[in-house]
Coordinates of C-alpha atoms in Angstrom, one line a residue:
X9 CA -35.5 29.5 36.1
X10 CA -36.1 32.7 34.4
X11 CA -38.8 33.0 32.0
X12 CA -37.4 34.7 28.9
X13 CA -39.7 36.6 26.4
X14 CA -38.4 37.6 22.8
X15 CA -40.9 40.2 21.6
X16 CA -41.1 42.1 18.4
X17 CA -41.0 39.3 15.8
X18 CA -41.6 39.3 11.9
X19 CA -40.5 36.1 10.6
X20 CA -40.8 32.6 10.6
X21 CA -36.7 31.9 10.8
X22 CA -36.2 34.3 13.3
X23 CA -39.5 33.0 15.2
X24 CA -38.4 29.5 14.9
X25 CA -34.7 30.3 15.8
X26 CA -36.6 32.2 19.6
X27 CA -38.5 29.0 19.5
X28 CA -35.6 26.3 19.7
X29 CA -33.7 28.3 21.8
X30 CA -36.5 27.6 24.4
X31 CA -38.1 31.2 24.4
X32 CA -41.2 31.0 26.8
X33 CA -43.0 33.6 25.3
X34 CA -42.7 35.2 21.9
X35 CA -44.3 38.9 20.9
X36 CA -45.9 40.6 18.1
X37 CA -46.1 44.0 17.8
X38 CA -49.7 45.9 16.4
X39 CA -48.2 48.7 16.8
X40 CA -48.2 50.3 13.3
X41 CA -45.3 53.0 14.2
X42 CA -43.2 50.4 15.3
X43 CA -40.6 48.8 12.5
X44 CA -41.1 45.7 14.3
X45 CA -45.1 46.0 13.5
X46 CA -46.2 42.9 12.1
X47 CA -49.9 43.5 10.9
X48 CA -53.1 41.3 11.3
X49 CA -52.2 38.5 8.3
X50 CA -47.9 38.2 9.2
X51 CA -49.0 37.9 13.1
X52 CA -51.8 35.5 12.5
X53 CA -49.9 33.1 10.6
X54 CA -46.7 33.7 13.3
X55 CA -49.1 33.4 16.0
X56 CA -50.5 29.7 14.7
X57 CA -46.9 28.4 14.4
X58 CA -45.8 29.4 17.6
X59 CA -49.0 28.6 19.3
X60 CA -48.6 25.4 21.9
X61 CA -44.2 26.0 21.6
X62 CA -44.3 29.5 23.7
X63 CA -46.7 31.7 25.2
X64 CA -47.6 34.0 22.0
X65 CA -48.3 37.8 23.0
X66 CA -49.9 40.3 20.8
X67 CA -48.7 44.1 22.0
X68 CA -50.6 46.7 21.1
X69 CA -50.5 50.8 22.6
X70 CA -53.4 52.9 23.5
X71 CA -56.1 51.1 21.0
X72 CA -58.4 49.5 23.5
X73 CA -61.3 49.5 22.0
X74 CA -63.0 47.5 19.0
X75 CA -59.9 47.5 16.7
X76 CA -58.3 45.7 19.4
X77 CA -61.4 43.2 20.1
X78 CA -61.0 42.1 16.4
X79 CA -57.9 41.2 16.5
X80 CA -57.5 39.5 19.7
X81 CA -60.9 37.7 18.4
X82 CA -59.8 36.7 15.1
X83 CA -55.7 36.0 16.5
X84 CA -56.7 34.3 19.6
X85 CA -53.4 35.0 21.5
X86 CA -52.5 33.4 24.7
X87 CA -51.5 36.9 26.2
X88 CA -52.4 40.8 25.0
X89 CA -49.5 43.3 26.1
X90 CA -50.3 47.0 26.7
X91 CA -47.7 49.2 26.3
X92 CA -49.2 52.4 25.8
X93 CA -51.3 55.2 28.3
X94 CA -54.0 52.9 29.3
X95 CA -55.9 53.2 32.6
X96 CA -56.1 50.6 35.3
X97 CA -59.6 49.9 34.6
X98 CA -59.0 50.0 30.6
X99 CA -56.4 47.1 32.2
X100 CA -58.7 45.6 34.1
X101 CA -61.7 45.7 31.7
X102 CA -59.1 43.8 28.9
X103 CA -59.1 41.1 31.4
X104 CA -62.4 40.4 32.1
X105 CA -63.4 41.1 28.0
X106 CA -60.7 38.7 26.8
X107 CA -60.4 35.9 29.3
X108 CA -56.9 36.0 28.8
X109 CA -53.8 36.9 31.2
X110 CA -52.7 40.7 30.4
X111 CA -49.4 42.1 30.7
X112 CA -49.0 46.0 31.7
X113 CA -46.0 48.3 30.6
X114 CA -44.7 50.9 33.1
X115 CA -42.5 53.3 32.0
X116 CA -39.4 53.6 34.5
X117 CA -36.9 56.7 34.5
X118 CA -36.0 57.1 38.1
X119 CA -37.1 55.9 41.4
X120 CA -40.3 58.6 41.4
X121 CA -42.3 55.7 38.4
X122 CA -41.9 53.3 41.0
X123 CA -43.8 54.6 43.8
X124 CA -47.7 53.9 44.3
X125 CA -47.8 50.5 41.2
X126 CA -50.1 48.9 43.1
X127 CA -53.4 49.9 41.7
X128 CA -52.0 48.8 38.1
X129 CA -50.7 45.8 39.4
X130 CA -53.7 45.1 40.8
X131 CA -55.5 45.3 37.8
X132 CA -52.6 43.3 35.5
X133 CA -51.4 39.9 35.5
X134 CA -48.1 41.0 35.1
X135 CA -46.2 44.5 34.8
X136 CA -43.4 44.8 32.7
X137 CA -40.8 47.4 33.8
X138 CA -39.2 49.5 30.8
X139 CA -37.2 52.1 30.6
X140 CA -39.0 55.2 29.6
X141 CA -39.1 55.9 25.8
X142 CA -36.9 58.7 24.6
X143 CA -39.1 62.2 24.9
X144 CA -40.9 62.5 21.1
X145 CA -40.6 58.8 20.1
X146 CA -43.2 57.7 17.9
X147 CA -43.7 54.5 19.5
X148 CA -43.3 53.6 23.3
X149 CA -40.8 50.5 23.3
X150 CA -37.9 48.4 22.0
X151 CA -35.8 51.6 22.1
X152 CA -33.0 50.0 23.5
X153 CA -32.5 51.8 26.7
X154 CA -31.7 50.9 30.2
X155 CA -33.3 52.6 33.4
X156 CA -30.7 52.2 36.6
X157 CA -31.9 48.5 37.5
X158 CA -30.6 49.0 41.5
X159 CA -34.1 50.8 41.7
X160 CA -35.4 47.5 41.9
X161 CA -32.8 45.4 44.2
X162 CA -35.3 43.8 46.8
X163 CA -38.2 45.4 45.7
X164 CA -41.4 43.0 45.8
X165 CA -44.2 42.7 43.5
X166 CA -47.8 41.0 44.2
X167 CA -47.4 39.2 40.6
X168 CA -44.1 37.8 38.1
X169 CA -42.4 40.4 36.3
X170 CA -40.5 41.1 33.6
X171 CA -38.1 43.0 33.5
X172 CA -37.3 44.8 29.8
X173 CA -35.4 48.0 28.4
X174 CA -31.7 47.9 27.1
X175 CA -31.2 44.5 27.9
X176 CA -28.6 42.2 25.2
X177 CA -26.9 39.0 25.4
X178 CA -23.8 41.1 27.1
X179 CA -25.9 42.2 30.1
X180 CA -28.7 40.0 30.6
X181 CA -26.9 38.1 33.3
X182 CA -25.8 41.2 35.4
X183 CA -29.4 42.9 35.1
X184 CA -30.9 39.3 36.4
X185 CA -28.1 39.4 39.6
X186 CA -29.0 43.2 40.3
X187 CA -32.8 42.9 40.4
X188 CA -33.9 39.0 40.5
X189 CA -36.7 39.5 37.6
X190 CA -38.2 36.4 37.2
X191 CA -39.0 37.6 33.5
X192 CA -37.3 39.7 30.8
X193 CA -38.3 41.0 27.9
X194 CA -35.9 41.8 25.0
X195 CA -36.6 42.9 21.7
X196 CA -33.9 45.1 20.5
X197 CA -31.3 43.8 22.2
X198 CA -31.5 41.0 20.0
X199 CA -31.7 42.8 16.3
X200 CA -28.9 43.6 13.5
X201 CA -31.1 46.8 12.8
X202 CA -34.2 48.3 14.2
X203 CA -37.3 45.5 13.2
X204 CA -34.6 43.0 12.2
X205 CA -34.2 40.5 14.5
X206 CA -31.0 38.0 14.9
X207 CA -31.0 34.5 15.6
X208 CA -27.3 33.8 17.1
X209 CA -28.2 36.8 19.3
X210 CA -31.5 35.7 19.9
X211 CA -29.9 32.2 21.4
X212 CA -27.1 33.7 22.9
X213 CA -29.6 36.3 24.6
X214 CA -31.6 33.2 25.9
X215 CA -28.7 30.8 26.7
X216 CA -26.8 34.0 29.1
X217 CA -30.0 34.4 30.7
X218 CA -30.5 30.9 31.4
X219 CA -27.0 31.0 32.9
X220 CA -28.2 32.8 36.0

């Protein structure tokens, strides 16, 4: 069954709508550029009422360092998600420092971002396959933008995956029978407006995606 990932949440009903739906894992984003950023106190508290429903992810993008160590300290997520410029050994150092799985973003625009992953994988629990953000964004993800998903028909990775970028309750299904993710990732896929997240698409995103 595919595990399904709803990323990017700021409030309890739309939290709890990801949660009964059956959402395996649910996502904050500390990424203050982002207008899905949900800051140290919202997360915390989102965090603790998710925490023993769903896998709960805090995301964060190129702020390893002690920042980061307080609030995946103070938080105490199951997962941390980089989705910035970090290193493989920045990867593999969050690993060791936090004890906890760690989920890599790679950028994909074309078949050239998919050649040579293996020292990242390597160093990540999981990668997470998104399409590219649009040249000058202010943040890296949850632009709502595909990559051509036959780049990875049949392609193998050492770890899970997810697979994330443009995905929506329409096209879920389809991207799942092109590339066989055994993850996805959707954030705003499943929103009204950028940051504001919808719970009939939410369930409709996870029930299409259950479908395949």
């Amino acid at each position: 069954m595919t595990a399904i990932k709803i990323c990017g949440l700021t409030t309890f009903d739309t939290l709890d709508a990801a949660l009964d739906a059956g959402a395996d894992f649910v996502g904050f984003v500390m990424v203050k550029a982002s207008p899905r950023y949900a800051g140290p106190g919202l997360a915390s508290r989102l965090v603790d009422r998710a925490r023993g429903r769903a896998k709960t992810v805090l995301l964060f993008a190129d702020m390893v360092g002690p920042e980061m160590d307080v609030l995946v300290h103070d938080l105490q997520p199951d997962m941390v998600q980089l989705h910035g410029r970090e290193t493989p050994l920045q990867v593999s150092n969050a690993r060791t420092d936090y004890e906890i799985p760690v989920i890599k973003a790679v950028g994909v625009s074309g078949a050239k971002d998919l050649v040579g992953p293996e020292t990242m994988e390597a160093a990540a629990d999981h990668l997470l396959l998104d399409a590219k953000a649009p040249k000058g964004a202010a943040y890296s993800g949850g632009h709502g933008v595909a990559f051509d998903w036959t780049l990875l028909a049949d392609r193998a990775f050492r770890h899970p995956w997810f697979l994330a970028g443009g995905l929506t309750p329409d096209n879920v299904a389809e991207a799942l029978r092109i590339t066989g993710a055994p993850m996805v990732d959707v954030s705003s896929g499943v929103e009204s407006a950028p940051g504001v997240k919808d719970a009939d698409r939410i369930a409709a995103f996870i029930q299409n995606a259950r479908r395949t």
